[in-house]
Coordinates of C-alpha atoms and ligand atoms in Angstrom, one line a residue:
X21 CA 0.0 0.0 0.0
X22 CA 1.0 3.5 -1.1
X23 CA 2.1 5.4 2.0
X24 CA -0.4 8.0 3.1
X25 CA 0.7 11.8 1.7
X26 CA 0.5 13.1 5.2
X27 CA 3.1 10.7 6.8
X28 CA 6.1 12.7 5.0
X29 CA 4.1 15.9 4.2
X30 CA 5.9 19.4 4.6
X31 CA 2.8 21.6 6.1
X32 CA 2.9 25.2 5.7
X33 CA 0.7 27.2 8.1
X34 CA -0.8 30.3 6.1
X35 CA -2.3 32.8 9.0
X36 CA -4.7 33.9 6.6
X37 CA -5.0 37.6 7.8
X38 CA -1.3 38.1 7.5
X39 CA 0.0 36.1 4.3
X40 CA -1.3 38.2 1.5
X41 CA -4.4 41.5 1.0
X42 CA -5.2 41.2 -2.5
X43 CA -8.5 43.5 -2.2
X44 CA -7.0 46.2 -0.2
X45 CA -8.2 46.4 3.0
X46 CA -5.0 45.7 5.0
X47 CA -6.2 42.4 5.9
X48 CA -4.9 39.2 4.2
X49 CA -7.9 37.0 2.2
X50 CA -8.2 34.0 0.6
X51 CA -7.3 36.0 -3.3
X52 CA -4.6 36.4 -1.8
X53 CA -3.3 33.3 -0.6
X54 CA -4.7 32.2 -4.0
X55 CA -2.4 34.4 -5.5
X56 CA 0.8 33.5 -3.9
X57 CA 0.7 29.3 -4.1
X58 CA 3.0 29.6 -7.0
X59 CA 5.3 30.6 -4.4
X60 CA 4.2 28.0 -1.9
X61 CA 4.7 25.3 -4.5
X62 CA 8.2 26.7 -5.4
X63 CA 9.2 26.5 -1.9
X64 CA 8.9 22.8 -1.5
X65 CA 5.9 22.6 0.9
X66 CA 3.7 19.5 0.0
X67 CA 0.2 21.2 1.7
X68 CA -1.0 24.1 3.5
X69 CA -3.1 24.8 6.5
X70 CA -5.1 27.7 6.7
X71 CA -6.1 29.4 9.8
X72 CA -10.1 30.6 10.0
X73 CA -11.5 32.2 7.5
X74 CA -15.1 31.4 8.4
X75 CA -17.7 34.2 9.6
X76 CA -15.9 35.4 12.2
X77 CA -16.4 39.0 14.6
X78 CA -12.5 38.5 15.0
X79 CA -12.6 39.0 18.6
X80 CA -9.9 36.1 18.1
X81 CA -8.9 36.4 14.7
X82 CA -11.5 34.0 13.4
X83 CA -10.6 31.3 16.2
X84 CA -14.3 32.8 16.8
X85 CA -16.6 31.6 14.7
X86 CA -20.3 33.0 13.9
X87 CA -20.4 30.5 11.0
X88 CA -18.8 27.3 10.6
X89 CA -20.2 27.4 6.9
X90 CA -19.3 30.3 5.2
X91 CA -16.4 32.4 4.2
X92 CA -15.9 36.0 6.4
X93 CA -16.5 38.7 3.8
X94 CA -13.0 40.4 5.1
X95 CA -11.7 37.2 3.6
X96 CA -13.8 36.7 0.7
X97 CA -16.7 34.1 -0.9
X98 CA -17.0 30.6 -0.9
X99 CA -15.8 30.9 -4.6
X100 CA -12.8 32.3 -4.0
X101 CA -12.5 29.2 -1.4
X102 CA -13.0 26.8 -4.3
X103 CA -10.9 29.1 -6.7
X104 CA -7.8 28.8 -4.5
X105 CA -9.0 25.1 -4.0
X106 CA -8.5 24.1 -7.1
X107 CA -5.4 26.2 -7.6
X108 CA -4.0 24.8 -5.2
X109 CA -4.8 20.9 -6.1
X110 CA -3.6 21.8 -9.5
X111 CA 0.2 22.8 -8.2
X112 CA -0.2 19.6 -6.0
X113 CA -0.9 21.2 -3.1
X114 CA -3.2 19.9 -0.5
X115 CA -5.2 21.9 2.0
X116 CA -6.2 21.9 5.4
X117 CA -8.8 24.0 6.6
X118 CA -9.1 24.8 10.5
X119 CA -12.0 23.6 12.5
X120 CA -12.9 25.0 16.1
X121 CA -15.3 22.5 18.1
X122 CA -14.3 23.8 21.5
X123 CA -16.6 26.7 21.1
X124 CA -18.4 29.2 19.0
X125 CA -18.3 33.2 18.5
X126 CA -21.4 35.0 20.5
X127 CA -22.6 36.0 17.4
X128 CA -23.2 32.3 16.5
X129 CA -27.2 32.1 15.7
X130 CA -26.9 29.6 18.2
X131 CA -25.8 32.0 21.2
X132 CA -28.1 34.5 19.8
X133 CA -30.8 32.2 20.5
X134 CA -29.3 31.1 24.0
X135 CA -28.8 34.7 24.8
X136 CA -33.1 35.1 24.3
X137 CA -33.3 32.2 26.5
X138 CA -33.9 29.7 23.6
X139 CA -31.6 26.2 23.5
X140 CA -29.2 27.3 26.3
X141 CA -28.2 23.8 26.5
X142 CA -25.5 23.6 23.8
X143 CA -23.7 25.7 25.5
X144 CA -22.2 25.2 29.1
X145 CA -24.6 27.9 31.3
X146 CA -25.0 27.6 34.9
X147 CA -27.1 29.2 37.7
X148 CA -25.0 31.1 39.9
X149 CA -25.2 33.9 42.8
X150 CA -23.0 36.8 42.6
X151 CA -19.7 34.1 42.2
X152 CA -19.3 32.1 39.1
X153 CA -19.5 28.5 39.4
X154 CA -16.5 27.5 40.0
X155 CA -12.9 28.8 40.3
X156 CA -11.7 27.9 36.2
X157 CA -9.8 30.5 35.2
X158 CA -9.4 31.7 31.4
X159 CA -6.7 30.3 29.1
X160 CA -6.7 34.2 27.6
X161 CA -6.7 35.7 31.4
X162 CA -9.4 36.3 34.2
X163 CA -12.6 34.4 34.9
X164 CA -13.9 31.6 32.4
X165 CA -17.3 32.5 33.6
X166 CA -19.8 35.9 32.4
X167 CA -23.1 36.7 33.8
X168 CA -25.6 37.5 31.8
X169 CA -28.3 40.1 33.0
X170 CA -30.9 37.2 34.2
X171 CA -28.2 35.8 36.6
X172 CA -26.9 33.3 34.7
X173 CA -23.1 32.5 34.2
X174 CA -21.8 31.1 31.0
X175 CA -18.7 29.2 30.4
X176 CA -15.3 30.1 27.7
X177 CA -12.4 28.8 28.4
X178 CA -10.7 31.8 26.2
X179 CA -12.3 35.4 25.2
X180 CA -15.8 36.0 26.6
X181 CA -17.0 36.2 23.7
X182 CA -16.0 32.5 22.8
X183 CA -18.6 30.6 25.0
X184 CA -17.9 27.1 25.1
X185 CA -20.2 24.6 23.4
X186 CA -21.6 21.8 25.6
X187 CA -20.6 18.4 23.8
X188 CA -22.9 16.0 25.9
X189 CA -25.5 17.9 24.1
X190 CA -25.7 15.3 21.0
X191 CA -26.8 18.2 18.7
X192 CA -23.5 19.3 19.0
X193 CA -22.1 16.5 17.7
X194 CA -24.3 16.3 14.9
X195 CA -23.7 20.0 13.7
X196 CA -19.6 19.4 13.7
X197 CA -19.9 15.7 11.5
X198 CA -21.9 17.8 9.1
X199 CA -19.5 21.1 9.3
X200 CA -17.2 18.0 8.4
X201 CA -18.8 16.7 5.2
X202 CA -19.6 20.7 4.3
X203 CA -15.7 21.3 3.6
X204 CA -15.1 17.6 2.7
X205 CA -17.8 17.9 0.0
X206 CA -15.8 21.4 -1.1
X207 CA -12.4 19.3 -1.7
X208 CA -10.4 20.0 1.4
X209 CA -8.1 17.3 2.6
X210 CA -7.7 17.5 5.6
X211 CA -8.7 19.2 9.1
X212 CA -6.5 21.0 12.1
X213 CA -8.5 20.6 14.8
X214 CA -8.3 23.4 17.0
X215 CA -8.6 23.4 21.0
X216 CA -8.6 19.1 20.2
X217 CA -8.3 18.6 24.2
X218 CA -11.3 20.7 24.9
X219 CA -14.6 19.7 24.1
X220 CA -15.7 17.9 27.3
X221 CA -15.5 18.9 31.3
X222 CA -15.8 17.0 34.2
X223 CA -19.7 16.5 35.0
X224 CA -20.5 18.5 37.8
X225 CA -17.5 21.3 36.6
X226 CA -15.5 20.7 39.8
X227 CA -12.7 23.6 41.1
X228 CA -9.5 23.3 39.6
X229 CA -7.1 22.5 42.3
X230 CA -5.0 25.7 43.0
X231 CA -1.6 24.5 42.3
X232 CA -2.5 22.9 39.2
X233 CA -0.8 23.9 35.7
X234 CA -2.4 24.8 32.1
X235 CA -3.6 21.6 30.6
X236 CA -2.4 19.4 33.0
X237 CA -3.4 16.2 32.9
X238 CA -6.3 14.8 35.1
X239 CA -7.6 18.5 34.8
X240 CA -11.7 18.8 34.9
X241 CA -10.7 21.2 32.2
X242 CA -9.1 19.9 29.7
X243 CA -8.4 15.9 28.3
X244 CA -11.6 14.2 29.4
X245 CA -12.1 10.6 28.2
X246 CA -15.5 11.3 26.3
X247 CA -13.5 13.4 23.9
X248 CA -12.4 10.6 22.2
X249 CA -15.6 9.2 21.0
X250 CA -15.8 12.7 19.2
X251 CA -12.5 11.3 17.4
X252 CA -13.8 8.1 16.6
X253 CA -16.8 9.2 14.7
X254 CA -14.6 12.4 12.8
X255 CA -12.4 9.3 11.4
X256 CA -15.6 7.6 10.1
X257 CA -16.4 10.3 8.6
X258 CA -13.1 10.9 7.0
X259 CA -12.2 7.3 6.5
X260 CA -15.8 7.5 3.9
X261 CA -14.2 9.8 1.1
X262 CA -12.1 8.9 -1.2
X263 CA -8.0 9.9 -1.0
X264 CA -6.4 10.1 2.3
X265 CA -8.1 12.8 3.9
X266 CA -6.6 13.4 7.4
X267 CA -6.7 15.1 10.8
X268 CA -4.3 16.8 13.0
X269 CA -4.8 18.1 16.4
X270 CA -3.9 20.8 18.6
X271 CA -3.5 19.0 22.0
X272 CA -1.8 20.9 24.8
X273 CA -1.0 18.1 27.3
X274 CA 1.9 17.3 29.8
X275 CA 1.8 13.7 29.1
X276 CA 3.2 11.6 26.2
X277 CA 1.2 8.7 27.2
X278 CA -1.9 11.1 27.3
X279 CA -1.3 12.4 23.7
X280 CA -1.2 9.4 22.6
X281 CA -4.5 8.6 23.5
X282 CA -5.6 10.9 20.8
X283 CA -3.1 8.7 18.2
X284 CA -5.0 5.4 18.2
X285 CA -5.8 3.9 14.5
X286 CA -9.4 4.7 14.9
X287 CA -8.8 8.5 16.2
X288 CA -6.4 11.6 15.2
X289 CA -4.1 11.2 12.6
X290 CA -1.6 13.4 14.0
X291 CA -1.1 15.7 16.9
X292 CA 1.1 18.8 16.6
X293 CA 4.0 17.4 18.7
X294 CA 4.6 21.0 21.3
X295 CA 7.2 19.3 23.5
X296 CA 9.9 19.4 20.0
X297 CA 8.4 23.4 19.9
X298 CA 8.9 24.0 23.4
X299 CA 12.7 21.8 24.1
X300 CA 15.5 24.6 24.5
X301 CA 18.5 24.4 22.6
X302 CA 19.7 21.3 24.1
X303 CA 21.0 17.7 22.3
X304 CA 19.8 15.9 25.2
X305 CA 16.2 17.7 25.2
X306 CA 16.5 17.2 21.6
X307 CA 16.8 13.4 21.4
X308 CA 14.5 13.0 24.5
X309 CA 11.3 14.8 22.4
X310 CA 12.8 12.1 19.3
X311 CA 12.8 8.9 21.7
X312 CA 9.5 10.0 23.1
X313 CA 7.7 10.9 20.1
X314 CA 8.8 8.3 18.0
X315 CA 7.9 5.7 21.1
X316 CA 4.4 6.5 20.5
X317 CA 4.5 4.3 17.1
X318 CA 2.1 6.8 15.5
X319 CA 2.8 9.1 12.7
X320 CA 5.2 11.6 14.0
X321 CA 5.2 15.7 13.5
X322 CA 7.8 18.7 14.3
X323 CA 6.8 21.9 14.8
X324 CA 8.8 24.7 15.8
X325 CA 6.7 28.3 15.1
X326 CA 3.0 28.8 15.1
X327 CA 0.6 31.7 15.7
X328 CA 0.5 30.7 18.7
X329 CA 4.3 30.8 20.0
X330 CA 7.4 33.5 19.9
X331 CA 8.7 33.0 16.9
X332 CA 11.9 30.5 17.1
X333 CA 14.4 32.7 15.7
X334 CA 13.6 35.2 18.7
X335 CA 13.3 32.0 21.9
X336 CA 16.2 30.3 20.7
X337 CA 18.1 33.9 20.5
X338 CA 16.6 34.7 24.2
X339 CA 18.9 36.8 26.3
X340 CA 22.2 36.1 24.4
X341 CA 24.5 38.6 23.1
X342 CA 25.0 38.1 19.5
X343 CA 21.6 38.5 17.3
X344 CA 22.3 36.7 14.7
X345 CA 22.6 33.1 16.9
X346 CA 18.9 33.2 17.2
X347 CA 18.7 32.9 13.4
X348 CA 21.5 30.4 13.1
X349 CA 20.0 27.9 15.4
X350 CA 16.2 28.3 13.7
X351 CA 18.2 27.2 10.5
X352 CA 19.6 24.3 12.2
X353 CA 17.0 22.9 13.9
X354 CA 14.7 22.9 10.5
X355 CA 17.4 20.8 9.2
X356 CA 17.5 18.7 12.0
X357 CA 13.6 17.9 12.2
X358 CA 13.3 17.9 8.3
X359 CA 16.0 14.5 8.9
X360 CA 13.5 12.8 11.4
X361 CA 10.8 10.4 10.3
X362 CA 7.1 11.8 10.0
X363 CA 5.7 15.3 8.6
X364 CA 6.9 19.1 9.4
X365 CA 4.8 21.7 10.3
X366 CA 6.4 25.3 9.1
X367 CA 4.8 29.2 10.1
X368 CA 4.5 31.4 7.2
X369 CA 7.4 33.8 7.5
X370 CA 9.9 31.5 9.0
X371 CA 11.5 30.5 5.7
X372 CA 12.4 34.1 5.7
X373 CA 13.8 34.1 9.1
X374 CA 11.0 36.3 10.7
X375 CA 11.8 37.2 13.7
X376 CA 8.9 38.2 16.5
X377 CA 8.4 41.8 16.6
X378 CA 8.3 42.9 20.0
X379 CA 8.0 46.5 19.8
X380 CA 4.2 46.6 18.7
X381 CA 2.8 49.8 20.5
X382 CA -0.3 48.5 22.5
X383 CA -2.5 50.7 20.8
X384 CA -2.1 48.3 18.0
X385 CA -2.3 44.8 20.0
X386 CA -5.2 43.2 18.7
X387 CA -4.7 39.8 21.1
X388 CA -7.7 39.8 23.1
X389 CA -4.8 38.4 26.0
X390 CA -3.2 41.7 25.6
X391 CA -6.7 43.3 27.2
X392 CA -7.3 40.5 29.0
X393 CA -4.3 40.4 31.2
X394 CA -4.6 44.4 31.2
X395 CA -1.5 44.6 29.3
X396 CA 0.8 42.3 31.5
X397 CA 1.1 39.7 28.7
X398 CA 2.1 41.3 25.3
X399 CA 0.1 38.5 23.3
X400 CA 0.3 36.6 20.5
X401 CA 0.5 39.8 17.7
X402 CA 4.4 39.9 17.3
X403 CA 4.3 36.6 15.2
X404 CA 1.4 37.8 13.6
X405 CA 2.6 40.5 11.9
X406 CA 2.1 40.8 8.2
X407 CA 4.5 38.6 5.6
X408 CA 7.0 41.2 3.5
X409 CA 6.8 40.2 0.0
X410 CA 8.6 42.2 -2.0
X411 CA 9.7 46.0 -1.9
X412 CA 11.1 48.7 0.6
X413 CA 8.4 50.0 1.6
X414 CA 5.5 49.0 4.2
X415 CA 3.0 47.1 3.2
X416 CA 6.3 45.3 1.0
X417 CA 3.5 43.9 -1.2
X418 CA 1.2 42.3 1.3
X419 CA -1.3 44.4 0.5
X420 CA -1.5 47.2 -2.4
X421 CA 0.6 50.1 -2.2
X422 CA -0.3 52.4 0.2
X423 CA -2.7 50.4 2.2
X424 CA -1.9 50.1 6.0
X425 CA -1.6 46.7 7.3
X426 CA -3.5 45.7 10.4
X427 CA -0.8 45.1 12.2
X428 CA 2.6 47.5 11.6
X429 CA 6.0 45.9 10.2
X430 CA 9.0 47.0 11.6
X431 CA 11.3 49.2 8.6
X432 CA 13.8 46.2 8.9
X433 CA 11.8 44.0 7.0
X434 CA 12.7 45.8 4.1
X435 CA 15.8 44.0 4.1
X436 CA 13.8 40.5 4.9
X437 CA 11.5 40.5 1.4
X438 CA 10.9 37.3 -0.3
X439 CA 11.5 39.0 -3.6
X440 CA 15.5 40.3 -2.1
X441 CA 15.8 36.5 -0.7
X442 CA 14.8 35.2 -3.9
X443 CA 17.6 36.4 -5.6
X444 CA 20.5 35.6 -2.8
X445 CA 22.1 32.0 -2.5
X446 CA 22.7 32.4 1.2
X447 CA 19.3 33.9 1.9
X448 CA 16.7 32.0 4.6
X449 CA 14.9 31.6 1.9
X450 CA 17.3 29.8 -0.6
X451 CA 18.3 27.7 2.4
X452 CA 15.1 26.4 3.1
X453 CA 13.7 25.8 -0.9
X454 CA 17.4 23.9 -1.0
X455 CA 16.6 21.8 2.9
X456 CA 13.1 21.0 0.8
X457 CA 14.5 20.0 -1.9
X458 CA 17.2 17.7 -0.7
X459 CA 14.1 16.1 1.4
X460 CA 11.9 15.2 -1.4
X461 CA 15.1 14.0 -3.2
X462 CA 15.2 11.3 -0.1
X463 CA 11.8 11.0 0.6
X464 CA 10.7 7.1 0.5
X465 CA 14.0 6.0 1.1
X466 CA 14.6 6.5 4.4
X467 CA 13.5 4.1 7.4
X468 CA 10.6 5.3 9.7
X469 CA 13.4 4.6 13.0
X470 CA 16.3 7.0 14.0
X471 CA 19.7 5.1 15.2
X472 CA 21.9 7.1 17.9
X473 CA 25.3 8.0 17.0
X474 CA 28.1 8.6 19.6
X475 CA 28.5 12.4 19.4
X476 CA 30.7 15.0 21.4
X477 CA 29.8 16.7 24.2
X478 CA 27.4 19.5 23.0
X479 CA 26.0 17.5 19.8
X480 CA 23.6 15.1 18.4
X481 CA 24.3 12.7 15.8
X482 CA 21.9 10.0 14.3
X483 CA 21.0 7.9 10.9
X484 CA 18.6 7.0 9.0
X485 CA 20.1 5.0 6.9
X486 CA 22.4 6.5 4.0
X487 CA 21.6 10.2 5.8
X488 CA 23.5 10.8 8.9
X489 CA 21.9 14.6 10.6
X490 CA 24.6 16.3 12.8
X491 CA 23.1 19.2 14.9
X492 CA 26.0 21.1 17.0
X493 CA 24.1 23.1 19.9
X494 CA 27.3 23.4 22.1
X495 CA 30.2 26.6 22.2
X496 CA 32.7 24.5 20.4
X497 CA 33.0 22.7 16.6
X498 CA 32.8 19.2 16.8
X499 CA 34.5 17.0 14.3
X500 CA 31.3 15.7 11.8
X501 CA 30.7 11.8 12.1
X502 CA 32.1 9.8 9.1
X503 CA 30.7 10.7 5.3
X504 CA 31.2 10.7 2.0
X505 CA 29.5 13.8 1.1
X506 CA 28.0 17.1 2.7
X507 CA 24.5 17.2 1.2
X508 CA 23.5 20.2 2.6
X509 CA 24.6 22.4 5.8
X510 CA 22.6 25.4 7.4
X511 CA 25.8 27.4 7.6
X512 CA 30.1 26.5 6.1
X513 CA 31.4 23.2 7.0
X514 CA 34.7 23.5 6.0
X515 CA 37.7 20.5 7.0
X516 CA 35.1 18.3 8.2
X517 CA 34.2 20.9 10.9
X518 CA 30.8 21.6 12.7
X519 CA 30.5 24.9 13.4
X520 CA 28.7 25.7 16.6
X521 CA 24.9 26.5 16.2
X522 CA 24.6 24.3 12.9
X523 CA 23.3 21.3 11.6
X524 CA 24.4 19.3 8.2
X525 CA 22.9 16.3 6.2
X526 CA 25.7 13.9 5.2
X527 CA 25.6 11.0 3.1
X528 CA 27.0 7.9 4.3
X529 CA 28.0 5.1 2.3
Ligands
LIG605 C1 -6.0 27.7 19.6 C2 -5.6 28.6 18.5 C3 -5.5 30.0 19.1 C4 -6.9 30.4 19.6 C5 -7.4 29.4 20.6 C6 -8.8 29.6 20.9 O1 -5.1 27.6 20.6 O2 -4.4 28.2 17.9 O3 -5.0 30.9 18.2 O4 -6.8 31.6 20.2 O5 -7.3 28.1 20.1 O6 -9.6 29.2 19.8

């Protein structure tokens, strides 16, 4: 049997309002990803993922949704869906379309109608007195509970205008399997499942206890057993069309035994595999994240930047002195995942070396944390900031000339273009159409198991059989492990040398 595209896949994350404004407004749309796949394809990437784009007040960027079934007007129609659909199939690319089950926009008719009293019950509402319910605290800052005027409390987990849908309501579940079949029917291949560890709390909604972390497991919160039913009957459902269509999941969790739960034959796909995003720049955190992921036996992922995170040139440049480490180690470490067995998620921007912009003034924040937290946590906006295309000048071609982006980009990015990286050999960019290249060039040949090599203090070797990845994350060169060849290196290897803060593919006989 032919293996399944989205065991080796490169996945590129498009954040939809930042990638590309074809009609003007500032904000990115679906033209305009349309309009740039040429790009995507050029680069090497095998499918895309796009972020919301459904009816959406953006009160979360979209990751609040009004309507699970139709296409924000800031980001376009449903043709221009189907346009850049079909686009997209025709360069080869496949496409992944977001899906957020956890819970709805208040301007879902749904909450409308709860909000006039009407079908309260698929949502998570609760009598109260003057205290909410229970002591849950918001993912985005503050309570998880709001009153309503009558007196009583509804629950969201993130913004309060994101109330949380009630999953033991079995309406609920029938309304996702058909969101399911809507896009399915429309050609997409595959889902991200947002929030994948929410869905269900603990009957009866007990406290959290005080000292417990974000998503830990056993939380009432988060990572309840039902939730895997859900799973069950979303593969069904994918499992009935024709050509591989997939899913992947965002589950936060602290366990590995717990995430992969969500990994059994009949459930997820994939999971987006956060402990390789969050391991510092360490060989022994390094191959820890490889034993354990590859231990769960399911299909693996590596993700290092989301639009979620700090961008990775900026956390793996944290509080050192020189500035352009940061950059150097993002290089490496795509090299070093792009050797391992399984699929890669990339963040639009990162193949340009992006780093996060830190310097947004807060009367542009737009992260509904920023408010939340009353402006003690900056928010996700510095890795949201707009993609520069091409140019010197802001928008540098995301959007038309002239038109202000909804977020600012620094003047630096001037310098950071896609169009100036095009056209240099030692550019992120080249690097990372040349890492992509050399993997399709090995793709199918490889075995699905890493082997260990002995490496120096400070670096990680291992093979897979004719490629041997070394990754140097110590102060001092090592000597490379035995070759033939270099096949590709994210910085000089000269006399057999590893410099520190890079990585290099060798060929072994
Ligand atoms: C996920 C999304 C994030 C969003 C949250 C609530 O974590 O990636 O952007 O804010 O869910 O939907």
């Amino acid at each position: 049997m032919e293996t399944p595209w989205w065991r080796e896949a490169v996945v590129y994350e498009i954040y939809v309002r930042s990638f590309a404004d074809a009609s003007g407004d500032g904000v990115g749309d679906l033209a305009g990803v349309r309009r740039r796949l040429p790009y995507l394809a050029e680069l090497g990437v095998d499918a895309v993922w796009l972020t919301p784009f459904y009816r959406s007040p953006m009160a979360d960027g979209g990751y609040d949704v009004a309507d699970y079934r139709d296409v924000d007007p800031l980001f376009g129609t449903l043709s221009d869906f189907d346009a850049m659909v079909a686009d997209a199939h025709a360069l080869g690319l496949r496409v992944i379309v977001d899906i957020v089950p956890n819970h709805s926009s208040s301007e879902h008719a749904w909450f409308q109608a709860a909000l006039r009293g009407e079908g309260r019950d698929r949502y998570v509402f609760r009598d109260g007195g003057e205290l909410p319910p229970n002591n849950w605290q918001s993912v985005f800052s503050g309570p998880a509970w709001t009153r309503l005027p009558d007196g009583q409390w509804y629950l969201h987990l993130f913004d309060s205008t994101q109330p949380d849908f009630n999953w033991r309501n079995p309406e609920v579940h029938a309304e996702f399997l058909d969101v399911l079949r809507f896009w399915l029917d429309r050609g997409v291949d595959g889902f991200r499942i947002d929030v994948a560890m929410g869905l269900y709390k603990a009957e009866g909604l007990p406290d959290t206890p005080a000292e417990s972390q974000a998503f830990a497991t056993g939380s009432p919160i988060w990572g309840r057993p039902e939730v895997h039913e859900v799973y069950r009957a979303w593969r069904k459902v994918l499992d009935s069309y024709p050509g591989d269509r997939m899913a992947v999941g965002e589950v936060w969790t602290d366990s590995i035994e717990d995430l992969a739960r969500y990994l059994r034959p009949d459930e997820l796909h994939q999971s987006f595999n956060f402990a390789w995003l969050e391991a510092p720049w360490s060989p022994t955190a390094f191959r820890t994240v490889i034993d354990d992921t590859l231990a769960i036996g399911a299909s693996p992922t590596w993700v290092l930047s989301n639009h979620d995170v700090v961008r990775h040139v900026t956390r793996y440049g944290e509080g050192l002195a020189s500035s352009t480490t940061g950059l150097a180690r993002a290089r490496a470490a795509l090299l070093t995942m792009l050797a391992l067995p399984g699929s890669a998620y990339l963040y639009q921007g990162e193949e340009l070396g992006l780093p996060e912009v830190k310097d947004l003034p807060p009367e542009a924040r737009k992260d509904p944390i920023f408010a939340r937290s009353e402006g003690t946590l900056p928010g996700r906006d510095g890795c949201r900031v707009p993609i520069p295309w091409s140019g010197v000048e802001v928008p540098y071609g995301f959007a038309p000339d002239g038109v202000t982006p909804w977020l600012p980009q620094p003047v630096e990015w001037a310098a950071l273009t896609a169009e100036r990286q095009a056209g240099d050999p030692d550019s992120t960019l080249s690097f990372y159409q040349e890492a992509l290249r050399a993997r399709r060039a090995l793709r199918g040949t490889l075995p699905s198991r890493v082997t260990w090599l002995d490496s120096p203090e400070g670096a990680l070797f291992f093979t897979r059989a004719s490629l041997t990845c070394a990754v140097n994350c110590g102060p001092d060169p090592v000597r490379l492990p035995p070759h033939d060849r270099v096949l590709i290196a994210s910085a000089p290897v000269d006399d057999g040398v590893l410099p520190p803060d890079t990585a290099a593919w060798l060929h072994t006989p």
